[in-house]
Tab-separated table of C-alpha atoms in Angstrom:
chain	number	residue	atom	x	y	z
A	1	MET	CA	64.005	10.153	-46.296
A	2	ASN	CA	60.661	8.573	-45.431
A	3	LEU	CA	58.136	11.325	-44.705
A	4	THR	CA	55.266	8.968	-43.905
A	5	ILE	CA	54.690	7.293	-40.544
A	6	ILE	CA	56.377	3.929	-39.855
A	7	TYR	CA	54.374	1.555	-37.664
A	8	SER	CA	56.064	-1.868	-37.932
A	9	LYS	CA	58.191	-2.936	-34.960
A	10	LYS	CA	57.224	0.157	-32.973
A	11	THR	CA	54.890	0.989	-30.131
A	12	PHE	CA	51.547	2.585	-30.889
A	13	PRO	CA	50.860	5.460	-31.010
A	14	PRO	CA	54.159	6.502	-32.588
A	15	PRO	CA	56.074	9.621	-31.515
A	16	PRO	CA	55.532	12.580	-31.563
A	17	TYR	CA	51.805	11.768	-31.467
A	18	ASP	CA	52.108	9.547	-28.379
A	19	GLN	CA	52.433	12.494	-25.978
A	20	GLU	CA	49.517	14.343	-27.589
A	21	ILE	CA	47.298	11.259	-27.453
A	22	GLY	CA	48.340	10.603	-23.855
A	23	MET	CA	47.145	14.075	-22.917
A	24	MET	CA	43.887	13.457	-24.798
A	25	THR	CA	43.285	10.397	-22.612
A	26	TYR	CA	43.965	12.478	-19.496
A	27	TYR	CA	41.548	15.243	-20.491
A	28	ARG	CA	38.878	12.718	-21.483
A	29	LEU	CA	38.998	11.270	-17.958
A	30	LEU	CA	38.802	14.800	-16.577
A	31	TYR	CA	35.770	15.584	-18.755
A	32	GLU	CA	33.990	12.302	-17.936
A	33	GLY	CA	34.414	12.827	-14.190
A	34	GLU	CA	36.737	9.829	-13.713
A	35	HIS	CA	38.856	11.901	-11.353
A	36	ALA	CA	39.858	9.069	-9.051
A	37	ALA	CA	42.004	7.768	-11.928
A	38	ILE	CA	43.999	10.988	-12.378
A	39	PHE	CA	44.068	12.913	-9.086
A	40	PRO	CA	46.331	11.615	-6.265
A	41	ARG	CA	44.213	12.871	-3.370
A	42	ALA	CA	41.190	11.108	-4.866
A	43	SER	CA	43.057	7.785	-4.726
A	44	ALA	CA	43.829	8.345	-1.047
A	45	VAL	CA	40.146	8.809	-0.239
A	46	VAL	CA	38.844	5.987	-2.372
A	47	LYS	CA	40.255	3.290	-0.072
A	48	GLU	CA	40.700	3.448	3.695
A	49	THR	CA	41.479	0.924	6.436
A	50	ARG	CA	39.286	0.584	9.513
A	51	ILE	CA	39.446	-1.546	12.645
A	52	VAL	CA	36.300	-3.646	12.941
A	53	ARG	CA	35.104	-6.460	15.213
A	54	ARG	CA	34.150	-9.829	13.825
A	55	ARG	CA	32.611	-12.723	15.646
A	56	ASN	CA	35.025	-15.592	16.254
A	57	GLY	CA	32.833	-18.451	17.425
A	58	ILE	CA	29.700	-18.153	19.524
A	59	ARG	CA	31.023	-16.156	22.513
A	60	SER	CA	34.212	-14.538	21.221
A	61	TRP	CA	35.070	-11.517	19.042
A	62	LYS	CA	38.324	-10.336	17.483
A	63	GLN	CA	39.626	-7.110	15.993
A	64	VAL	CA	40.576	-7.165	12.298
A	65	GLU	CA	41.654	-4.620	9.711
A	66	LYS	CA	39.361	-4.234	6.734
A	67	VAL	CA	39.823	-2.103	3.590
A	68	PHE	CA	36.620	-0.279	2.765
A	69	SER	CA	35.845	1.194	-0.639
A	70	SER	CA	34.588	4.698	-0.080
A	71	ASP	CA	34.055	5.899	-3.640
A	72	ARG	CA	30.941	7.774	-2.591
A	73	GLN	CA	32.958	9.889	-0.203
A	74	TYR	CA	35.005	11.478	-3.003
A	75	ILE	CA	32.690	14.158	-4.347
A	76	VAL	CA	33.116	15.148	-8.008
A	77	ALA	CA	31.692	18.574	-8.857
A	78	ASN	CA	32.703	18.339	-12.486
A	79	PHE	CA	32.821	21.885	-13.859
A	80	SER	CA	35.291	20.686	-16.499
A	81	SER	CA	32.429	19.169	-18.462
A	82	LEU	CA	30.627	22.524	-18.408
A	83	VAL	CA	33.680	24.277	-19.885
A	84	ALA	CA	33.648	21.910	-22.870
A	85	GLU	CA	29.884	21.766	-23.380
A	86	VAL	CA	28.885	25.443	-23.189
A	87	PRO	CA	30.379	26.318	-26.624
A	88	ALA	CA	28.803	23.166	-28.055
A	89	ASP	CA	25.396	24.141	-26.628
A	90	LEU	CA	25.618	27.643	-28.097
A	91	LEU	CA	26.754	26.544	-31.557
A	92	ASN	CA	24.417	23.567	-31.711
A	93	ARG	CA	21.375	25.844	-31.513
A	94	ALA	CA	22.930	28.356	-33.947
A	95	LEU	CA	23.740	26.025	-36.869
A	96	GLY	CA	21.066	26.458	-39.508
A	97	ASN	CA	20.539	25.533	-43.138
A	98	ILE	CA	23.404	24.301	-45.358
A	99	SER	CA	22.979	24.623	-49.114
A	100	ALA	CA	24.914	25.069	-52.336
A	101	ASP	CA	25.870	28.597	-53.377
A	102	THR	CA	23.512	28.456	-56.328
A	103	GLU	CA	19.789	28.666	-56.970
A	104	GLU	CA	19.591	25.638	-59.257
A	105	GLY	CA	21.643	22.941	-60.947
A	106	PRO	CA	23.294	19.627	-60.055
A	107	GLU	CA	25.429	21.286	-57.350
A	108	LEU	CA	22.331	22.221	-55.362
A	109	GLU	CA	20.995	18.677	-55.504
A	110	PHE	CA	24.355	17.116	-54.650
A	111	VAL	CA	25.025	19.342	-51.636
A	112	SER	CA	21.512	18.619	-50.377
A	113	SER	CA	22.184	14.868	-50.615
A	114	VAL	CA	25.517	15.245	-48.785
A	115	VAL	CA	23.871	17.206	-45.970
A	116	THR	CA	21.100	14.614	-45.696
A	117	ALA	CA	23.613	11.756	-45.462
A	118	SER	CA	26.083	13.557	-43.171
A	119	LYS	CA	23.523	14.967	-40.668
A	120	PRO	CA	25.765	17.878	-39.572
A	121	ASN	CA	23.071	19.473	-37.395
A	122	GLU	CA	22.690	16.274	-35.375
A	123	LYS	CA	26.406	15.640	-34.937
A	124	VAL	CA	27.883	19.108	-34.495
A	125	TRP	CA	27.378	19.095	-30.681
A	126	SER	CA	29.450	15.955	-30.166
A	127	ALA	CA	32.104	17.171	-32.624
A	128	ILE	CA	32.509	20.534	-30.856
A	129	THR	CA	32.556	18.950	-27.388
A	130	GLN	CA	35.251	16.473	-28.451
A	131	HIS	CA	37.132	19.325	-30.133
A	132	GLN	CA	37.206	21.170	-26.806
A	133	VAL	CA	38.234	18.118	-24.765
A	134	ASP	CA	40.880	16.693	-27.119
A	135	GLY	CA	42.150	19.930	-28.606
A	136	ARG	CA	41.258	18.851	-32.136
A	137	VAL	CA	38.735	16.902	-34.163
A	138	ALA	CA	39.093	15.538	-37.699
A	139	TYR	CA	36.817	14.888	-40.683
A	140	ARG	CA	36.956	13.019	-43.976
A	141	ALA	CA	34.873	12.602	-47.123
A	142	ARG	CA	33.518	9.145	-47.929
A	143	ARG	CA	31.661	7.426	-50.732
A	144	SER	CA	29.796	4.112	-50.562
A	145	GLY	CA	29.572	1.498	-53.292
A	146	ALA	CA	26.003	2.656	-53.940
A	147	GLY	CA	27.240	6.152	-54.745
A	148	VAL	CA	26.192	7.868	-51.488
A	149	VAL	CA	28.672	10.601	-50.535
A	150	TRP	CA	28.989	12.077	-47.035
A	151	PHE	CA	31.495	13.420	-44.548
A	152	GLU	CA	32.087	12.183	-41.005
A	153	TRP	CA	33.766	13.499	-37.865
A	154	LEU	CA	36.730	11.595	-36.437
A	155	LEU	CA	38.462	11.614	-33.056
A	156	GLY	CA	41.625	13.673	-32.883
A	157	ASP	CA	43.754	10.648	-31.974
A	158	GLN	CA	42.646	8.912	-35.185
A	159	TYR	CA	44.099	11.626	-37.424
A	160	LEU	CA	47.902	11.630	-37.773
A	161	PRO	CA	49.152	14.200	-40.321
A	162	HIS	CA	52.483	13.598	-42.044
A	163	GLU	CA	55.331	15.895	-41.074
A	164	ASP	CA	55.717	17.408	-44.557
A	165	GLY	CA	52.041	18.347	-44.805
A	166	GLU	CA	51.572	16.268	-47.969
A	167	GLY	CA	49.605	13.432	-46.396
A	168	ALA	CA	47.791	12.058	-43.386
A	169	ASP	CA	46.948	8.690	-41.827
A	170	ILE	CA	43.560	7.840	-40.376
A	171	VAL	CA	44.155	5.036	-37.844
A	172	TRP	CA	41.999	2.850	-35.632
A	173	ILE	CA	42.186	-0.456	-33.747
A	174	GLU	CA	40.059	-3.488	-34.673
A	175	GLU	CA	39.633	-6.564	-32.460
A	176	TRP	CA	38.427	-10.033	-33.475
A	177	GLY	CA	37.851	-13.218	-31.570
A	178	GLU	CA	36.405	-14.304	-28.246
A	179	GLN	CA	36.146	-11.989	-25.265
A	180	ASN	CA	39.235	-13.249	-23.444
A	181	ARG	CA	41.317	-14.053	-26.526
A	182	LYS	CA	40.914	-11.204	-28.967
A	183	ASP	CA	43.354	-10.509	-31.765
A	184	ARG	CA	44.161	-6.838	-32.281
A	185	PHE	CA	44.937	-5.178	-35.592
A	186	LEU	CA	45.933	-1.655	-36.573
A	187	ARG	CA	44.008	-0.308	-39.559
A	188	VAL	CA	45.407	2.621	-41.528
A	189	GLU	CA	43.894	4.672	-44.333
A	190	ARG	CA	46.789	6.619	-45.861
A	191	GLN	CA	46.143	9.644	-48.049
A	192	ARG	CA	49.148	11.029	-49.848
A	193	LEU	CA	49.595	13.777	-52.444
A	194	GLU	CA	51.803	12.667	-55.330
A	195	ALA	CA	52.899	14.431	-58.510
A	196	ASP	CA	49.850	13.248	-60.469
A	197	GLY	CA	47.231	13.591	-57.768
A	198	LEU	CA	45.986	11.921	-54.602
A	199	THR	CA	46.558	8.272	-53.665
A	200	ILE	CA	44.520	6.497	-50.985
A	201	LYS	CA	45.851	3.208	-49.599
A	202	GLN	CA	44.492	0.752	-47.046
A	203	LEU	CA	47.004	-0.892	-44.650
A	204	VAL	CA	46.668	-3.360	-41.779
A	205	PHE	CA	49.172	-4.500	-39.138
A	206	LYS	CA	49.080	-7.256	-36.512
A	207	MET	CA	49.427	-5.994	-32.954
A	208	GLU	CA	50.703	-7.542	-29.735
A	209	GLY	CA	49.542	-5.350	-26.886
A	210	ASP	CA	50.713	-1.836	-27.726
A	211	ASN	CA	53.411	-3.074	-30.112
A	212	VAL	CA	52.821	-3.116	-33.860
A	213	GLY	CA	54.004	-6.170	-35.754
A	214	ASP	CA	54.430	-6.788	-39.459
A	215	GLU	CA	52.099	-5.547	-42.146
A	216	ILE	CA	49.738	-8.241	-43.397
A	217	ASP	CA	47.869	-8.663	-46.660
A	218	ILE	CA	44.800	-6.425	-46.626
A	219	ALA	CA	42.827	-8.587	-49.077
A	220	GLN	CA	43.283	-11.729	-46.980
A	221	TYR	CA	42.428	-9.753	-43.838
A	222	ALA	CA	39.166	-8.634	-45.442
A	223	VAL	CA	38.277	-12.214	-46.391
A	224	ASP	CA	39.121	-13.616	-42.954
A	225	ASN	CA	36.932	-11.084	-41.155
A	226	GLU	CA	34.237	-10.677	-43.824
A	227	LEU	CA	34.949	-6.976	-44.321
A	228	ASP	CA	34.246	-4.732	-47.292
A	229	ILE	CA	37.483	-2.745	-47.527
A	230	PRO	CA	37.873	-0.207	-50.357
A	231	GLU	CA	40.609	-0.874	-52.872
A	232	ASP	CA	43.604	1.414	-53.210
A	233	VAL	CA	42.834	4.251	-55.594
A	234	GLU	CA	44.657	7.005	-57.450
A	235	LEU	CA	42.716	10.196	-58.105
A	236	PRO	CA	44.455	12.211	-60.853
A	237	GLY	CA	43.877	15.932	-60.703
A	238	VAL	CA	42.895	15.946	-57.019
A	239	ASN	CA	45.469	18.222	-55.426
A	240	GLU	CA	44.293	18.180	-51.801
A	241	LEU	CA	43.621	15.615	-49.105
A	242	LEU	CA	40.053	14.386	-48.698
A	243	CYS	CA	40.390	14.775	-44.937
A	244	GLY	CA	41.333	17.516	-42.504
A	245	MET	CA	41.268	18.611	-38.889
A	246	VAL	CA	39.930	21.446	-36.752
A	247	THR	CA	42.425	22.561	-34.110
A	248	ASN	CA	41.668	24.373	-30.860
A	249	ASP	CA	43.878	27.146	-29.476
A	250	GLU	CA	46.851	26.078	-31.578
A	251	THR	CA	50.187	27.860	-31.172
A	252	LEU	CA	53.511	27.692	-32.985
A	253	MET	CA	54.652	25.294	-30.273
A	254	SER	CA	51.433	23.230	-30.484
A	255	PRO	CA	50.294	23.418	-34.128
A	256	ARG	CA	47.931	20.443	-33.754
A	257	GLY	CA	45.868	22.145	-31.053
A	258	ARG	CA	45.465	22.123	-27.281
A	259	SER	CA	42.623	21.064	-25.007
A	260	ALA	CA	40.255	23.723	-23.675
A	261	LEU	CA	40.566	21.955	-20.301
A	262	ARG	CA	44.253	22.717	-19.920
A	263	ASN	CA	45.234	24.848	-16.907
A	264	ILE	CA	42.025	24.090	-15.002
A	265	ASP	CA	42.663	20.518	-13.849
A	266	GLY	CA	44.421	21.703	-10.677
A	267	LEU	CA	41.495	23.956	-9.801
A	268	GLN	CA	39.065	21.122	-10.516
A	269	GLU	CA	40.984	18.847	-8.156
A	270	GLU	CA	40.974	21.484	-5.412
A	271	ILE	CA	37.219	21.996	-5.807
A	272	ASN	CA	36.632	18.256	-5.476
A	273	TRP	CA	38.937	17.980	-2.495
A	274	THR	CA	37.411	20.902	-0.592
A	275	ILE	CA	33.898	19.532	-1.020
A	276	THR	CA	35.076	15.990	-0.231
A	277	ARG	CA	36.895	17.097	2.922
A	278	ASP	CA	33.754	18.799	4.221
A	279	SER	CA	31.722	15.721	3.307
A	280	ILE	CA	34.077	13.440	5.241
A	281	VAL	CA	33.961	15.716	8.275
A	282	PHE	CA	30.171	15.803	8.181
A	283	ASP	CA	30.058	12.026	7.779
A	284	LYS	CA	32.260	11.463	10.824
A	285	HIS	CA	30.985	14.197	13.106
A	286	GLY	CA	27.646	15.363	11.769
A	287	LYS	CA	25.524	12.557	13.194
A	288	PRO	CA	24.378	12.922	16.827
A	289	LYS	CA	26.373	10.758	19.240
A	290	MET	CA	25.254	9.389	22.583
A	291	ALA	CA	27.382	10.135	25.657
A	292	ILE	CA	26.961	7.761	28.600
A	293	PRO	CA	28.463	7.804	32.095
A	294	LYS	CA	31.569	5.685	32.587
A	295	GLY	CA	29.814	3.613	35.225
A	296	LEU	CA	27.027	2.716	32.814
A	297	TRP	CA	29.552	1.865	30.081
A	298	ASP	CA	31.438	-0.432	32.484
A	299	THR	CA	28.225	-2.150	33.495
A	300	VAL	CA	27.207	-2.966	29.908
A	301	ALA	CA	30.749	-3.873	28.883
A	302	ASN	CA	31.149	-6.292	31.811
A	303	ASP	CA	27.860	-7.978	30.915
A	304	ASN	CA	29.062	-8.422	27.312
A	305	TYR	CA	32.361	-9.829	28.582
A	306	LYS	CA	30.493	-12.488	30.536
A	307	ASN	CA	28.247	-13.322	27.580
A	308	TYR	CA	30.618	-12.929	24.598
A	309	GLY	CA	34.141	-12.826	25.984
A	310	GLY	CA	34.865	-9.180	25.039
A	311	ARG	CA	34.401	-5.758	26.677
A	312	PHE	CA	32.443	-3.610	24.215
A	313	VAL	CA	29.212	-1.660	23.992
A	314	ARG	CA	26.838	-1.797	21.047
A	315	ASN	CA	24.055	0.623	20.164
A	316	ALA	CA	21.547	-2.156	20.772
A	317	ASP	CA	22.899	-2.629	24.310
A	318	LEU	CA	21.792	0.885	25.266
A	319	GLU	CA	18.217	0.657	24.041
A	320	VAL	CA	17.218	-1.015	27.342
A	321	VAL	CA	19.719	-0.661	30.191
A	322	SER	CA	19.637	-0.882	33.981
A	323	TYR	CA	20.198	2.346	35.884
A	324	ASN	CA	21.110	3.153	39.497
A	325	GLU	CA	22.424	6.148	41.394
A	326	ASN	CA	26.003	4.859	41.395
A	327	ASN	CA	26.208	4.854	37.585
A	328	GLY	CA	25.921	8.628	37.296
A	329	ALA	CA	23.781	10.849	35.057
A	330	ILE	CA	21.257	9.847	32.412
A	331	PRO	CA	22.740	9.345	28.871
A	332	MET	CA	22.490	12.354	26.572
A	333	TYR	CA	23.086	13.152	22.879
A	334	ILE	CA	25.952	15.351	21.702
A	335	THR	CA	25.596	17.239	18.391
A	336	TRP	CA	28.457	18.840	16.450
A	337	ASP	CA	28.091	22.329	14.999
A	338	ALA	CA	30.534	23.265	12.225
A	339	LYS	CA	31.106	26.647	10.619
A	340	THR	CA	31.354	25.917	6.892
A	341	GLN	CA	30.786	29.347	5.373
A	342	GLN	CA	34.487	29.817	4.586
A	343	SER	CA	34.652	26.471	2.768
A	344	PHE	CA	31.662	27.383	0.595
A	345	GLU	CA	33.202	30.759	-0.255
A	346	HIS	CA	36.502	29.054	-1.086
A	347	VAL	CA	34.759	26.664	-3.515
A	348	THR	CA	32.929	29.571	-5.161
A	349	ARG	CA	36.207	31.448	-5.642
A	350	LEU	CA	37.853	28.394	-7.186
A	351	ILE	CA	34.947	27.917	-9.600
A	352	LYS	CA	35.156	31.563	-10.689
A	353	TYR	CA	38.904	31.216	-11.231
A	354	MET	CA	38.288	28.139	-13.378
A	355	LEU	CA	35.641	29.905	-15.456
A	356	ALA	CA	37.846	32.967	-15.943
A	357	ILE	CA	40.805	30.901	-17.133
A	358	SER	CA	38.621	28.873	-19.521
A	359	LYS	CA	36.804	31.990	-20.887
A	360	THR	CA	33.424	30.781	-19.629
A	361	SER	CA	30.791	33.201	-18.317
A	362	PRO	CA	29.715	32.748	-14.670
A	363	GLN	CA	26.113	32.800	-15.901
A	364	ALA	CA	26.764	29.522	-17.721
A	365	ALA	CA	27.596	27.858	-14.396
A	366	GLY	CA	24.579	29.307	-12.624
A	367	LEU	CA	26.770	31.376	-10.291
A	368	GLU	CA	25.121	34.617	-11.413
A	369	ASP	CA	21.752	35.551	-12.858
A	370	GLY	CA	21.766	34.681	-16.558
A	371	LYS	CA	18.546	36.422	-17.593
A	372	GLY	CA	18.405	39.700	-19.536
A	373	ASP	CA	15.556	42.040	-20.349
A	374	SER	CA	16.497	41.924	-24.032
A	375	GLY	CA	18.749	40.033	-26.414
A	376	VAL	CA	21.391	42.768	-26.123
A	377	ALA	CA	21.333	42.631	-22.314
A	378	LEU	CA	21.634	38.842	-22.439
A	379	LEU	CA	24.575	39.115	-24.842
A	380	TYR	CA	26.544	41.302	-22.437
A	381	LEU	CA	25.886	38.926	-19.544
A	382	TRP	CA	27.211	35.982	-21.573
A	383	ILE	CA	29.868	37.943	-23.466
A	384	GLN	CA	32.844	35.759	-22.442
A	385	SER	CA	31.212	32.533	-23.616
A	386	VAL	CA	29.844	34.208	-26.756
A	387	ILE	CA	33.261	35.545	-27.824
A	388	LYS	CA	34.778	32.101	-27.290
A	389	ALA	CA	31.945	30.375	-29.174
A	390	GLU	CA	32.201	32.849	-32.076
A	391	ALA	CA	35.874	31.945	-32.572
A	392	ILE	CA	35.034	28.226	-32.516
A	393	LYS	CA	32.119	28.840	-34.909
A	394	ASP	CA	34.456	30.368	-37.504
A	395	LYS	CA	36.608	27.234	-37.429
A	396	PHE	CA	33.681	24.837	-37.754
A	397	ASP	CA	32.117	26.994	-40.472
A	398	ALA	CA	35.302	26.617	-42.505
A	399	ALA	CA	35.530	22.891	-41.680
A	400	ILE	CA	31.949	22.098	-42.774
A	401	LYS	CA	32.455	24.021	-46.007
A	402	ASP	CA	35.766	22.269	-46.642
A	403	ALA	CA	34.305	18.843	-45.887
A	404	ILE	CA	31.414	19.309	-48.345
A	405	ARG	CA	33.754	20.717	-50.974
A	406	LYS	CA	35.939	17.626	-50.579
A	407	CYS	CA	32.814	15.509	-51.091
A	408	MET	CA	32.325	17.303	-54.424
A	409	LEU	CA	35.946	16.586	-55.382
A	410	LEU	CA	35.482	12.917	-54.506
A	411	GLU	CA	32.288	12.683	-56.565
A	412	ASN	CA	33.967	14.285	-59.583
A	413	ALA	CA	36.930	11.917	-59.314
A	414	ILE	CA	35.039	8.649	-58.746
A	415	GLY	CA	31.472	9.367	-59.837
A	416	ASP	CA	32.479	10.920	-63.196
A	417	LYS	CA	30.528	14.085	-62.441
A	418	ASN	CA	31.418	17.613	-63.488
A	419	LEU	CA	30.303	19.591	-60.461
A	420	LYS	CA	31.496	23.167	-60.092
A	421	ILE	CA	33.681	23.140	-56.998
A	422	LYS	CA	32.524	25.949	-54.701
A	423	ASP	CA	32.089	26.302	-50.963
A	424	PRO	CA	28.493	25.789	-49.823
A	425	VAL	CA	26.543	28.360	-47.820
A	426	VAL	CA	26.345	27.631	-44.080
A	427	GLU	CA	23.760	29.684	-42.198
A	428	TRP	CA	24.281	30.438	-38.514
A	429	GLY	CA	21.640	31.938	-36.276
A	430	GLU	CA	21.941	33.731	-32.962
A	431	LEU	CA	24.054	32.023	-30.315
A	432	LEU	CA	21.739	33.106	-27.498
A	433	PRO	CA	17.956	32.701	-27.436
A	434	LYS	CA	15.699	35.702	-27.928
A	435	ALA	CA	11.991	36.312	-27.517
A	436	ASP	CA	10.129	35.538	-30.744
A	437	SER	CA	8.763	39.073	-30.932
A	438	GLU	CA	12.232	40.621	-30.621
A	439	LYS	CA	13.721	38.216	-33.140
A	440	ASP	CA	10.925	38.780	-35.656
A	441	THR	CA	11.226	42.561	-35.346
A	442	GLU	CA	14.962	42.394	-36.107
A	443	GLU	CA	14.440	40.187	-39.172
A	444	ILE	CA	11.659	42.419	-40.528
A	445	GLU	CA	13.840	45.513	-40.096
A	446	LYS	CA	16.685	43.866	-42.023
A	447	TYR	CA	14.330	42.986	-44.876
A	448	ALA	CA	12.705	46.426	-44.894
A	449	GLY	CA	16.149	48.063	-44.923
A	450	GLY	CA	17.138	46.106	-48.014
A	451	VAL	CA	20.076	44.286	-46.428
A	452	GLN	CA	18.430	40.855	-46.343
A	453	SER	CA	16.430	38.874	-48.889
A	454	LEU	CA	12.848	37.751	-48.417
A	455	GLU	CA	13.904	34.088	-48.482
A	456	THR	CA	16.498	34.560	-45.740
A	457	THR	CA	13.962	36.482	-43.652
A	458	VAL	CA	11.353	33.713	-43.901
A	459	ARG	CA	13.939	31.005	-43.143
A	460	ARG	CA	15.191	32.776	-40.036
A	461	MET	CA	11.719	33.548	-38.752
A	462	HIS	CA	10.594	29.953	-39.300
A	463	PRO	CA	13.688	27.715	-38.909
A	464	ASP	CA	11.545	24.642	-38.189
A	465	TRP	CA	9.508	24.863	-41.415
A	466	SER	CA	9.975	22.450	-44.289
A	467	GLU	CA	11.395	23.565	-47.631
A	468	GLU	CA	7.945	23.355	-49.236
A	469	ALA	CA	6.357	25.498	-46.503
A	470	ILE	CA	9.084	28.144	-46.813
A	471	LEU	CA	8.697	28.368	-50.606
A	472	ALA	CA	4.915	28.541	-50.276
A	473	GLU	CA	5.164	31.380	-47.742
A	474	ILE	CA	7.568	33.296	-49.995
A	475	GLN	CA	5.144	32.922	-52.915
A	476	LYS	CA	2.191	34.173	-50.819
A	477	ILE	CA	4.125	37.251	-49.715
A	478	GLN	CA	5.228	38.018	-53.274
A	479	ASP	CA	1.669	37.613	-54.574
A	480	GLU	CA	0.330	40.013	-51.936
A	481	GLN	CA	3.084	42.527	-52.690
A	482	THR	CA	2.204	42.360	-56.389
A	483	ALA	CA	-1.484	42.961	-55.662
A	484	ASP	CA	-0.716	45.896	-53.377
A	485	SER	CA	1.583	47.491	-55.977
A	486	MET	CA	-1.344	47.938	-58.397
A	487	ASN	CA	-2.927	50.542	-56.074
A	488	PRO	CA	-6.438	50.367	-57.613
A	489	THR	CA	-8.540	53.539	-57.347
A	490	TYR	CA	-12.264	53.226	-56.915
A	491	THR	CA	-14.079	56.254	-58.349
A	492	GLN	CA	-17.508	56.902	-56.895
A	493	PRO	CA	-20.284	57.859	-59.322
A	494	PRO	CA	-21.741	61.375	-59.028
A	495	ARG	CA	-24.565	61.839	-56.584
A	496	VAL	CA	-28.041	61.788	-58.136
A	497	ASN	CA	-31.027	63.450	-56.660
A	498	LEU	CA	-33.838	60.969	-56.995
A	499	GLY	CA	-36.426	63.188	-55.550
A	500	GLY	CA	-38.603	65.487	-57.651
A	501	SER	CA	-37.796	69.145	-57.837
């Protein structure tokens, strides 16, 4: 029984991943605001047919049907993007320093180099946002020919785990050639646990549309396209994959995760449609319209019939017109007054339903006041989003630690190092902002109570300081504490009476 994934002579992506990846595409369009591509009522608004007049010769006009593109009429109030980005915003500001769980040694230096090369603080926002949209995000450890080791985030549709849990494929499409005649190839990096350790193989397949053809020689493919493709390797003693994934809201029925945007697409479509419907009504009826007597209309229309061969009235025809008693009253403007309060309330209700289902605080959407008198008050206002972000934080904390630990395994296996394999320390700050005075008071109280070290206190109070500045500040504080601990006593000499007795 073949437990790996077979690509040749099959469509891509292969089942059962095809349905998952199809849903990822759907939720990506939802997140990006491309709602005309996924919602049926949007498609009906995007194109409409109108009857217009076109000149046919010098003095004649004819009626024709014309299809107008009215993309601007379909209003997209994309709260789906907010649902995905709020946890990313909260965790992005909270991720702090990442270091080895040791004060000195080669492990400390190596972890520092991995963090520098991987840039987790810069890339965590995009990883969390994609994790929320797709329902999962993946990562893998890498090592360059120059010996630089790092980890990178991957899209969820690029990571295909094997059914037995003993391997995974990282897949992507490459295209070569001119713009209109590009050749497509499927690249696969296959990691597989064997009896002796981990094997990593590079595969490539020719593609025709969405169909995968035969496997081709990877070495010749590299030469033809001037690529530097790693050779297949066996890593004895490595008993885990050098890649992994972070799932979102997984269940026993959906072990590879589910999108955070599920269950809200219908509400999003209804929000768009309600706003769009009001916009269309305003567009058609909101502008003032001129009402003219029938006699005046007939007069202008008859003149146009003599001049152009058709009975019609243009706006320009009414700027200067003849008037007599038989034509009736003077033209007047008619304005349309609509009561839209119910529509606005309906949209607000729908938005609150969407936020409730997606565990997002109304304050995040600006529907309610999001300011608190203190950090505790602010926490309770944002409690729904904070609870959700805390759960996501735990998963990304474990993923970052696992990714760096895999980098250490890779360096030991290929770089002939002897690093002690331990999870690094990932520091997380507060999810919500606080006033500097309140934050500093809390940190000082922790240090004074003996539950937090001086180094941690300085780092949290000055997260933007360099390593050298932090160490210098710690040394200054320790020096002052040492001086104060001496408690010198200055004894005054006895008073002397200098005057004569």
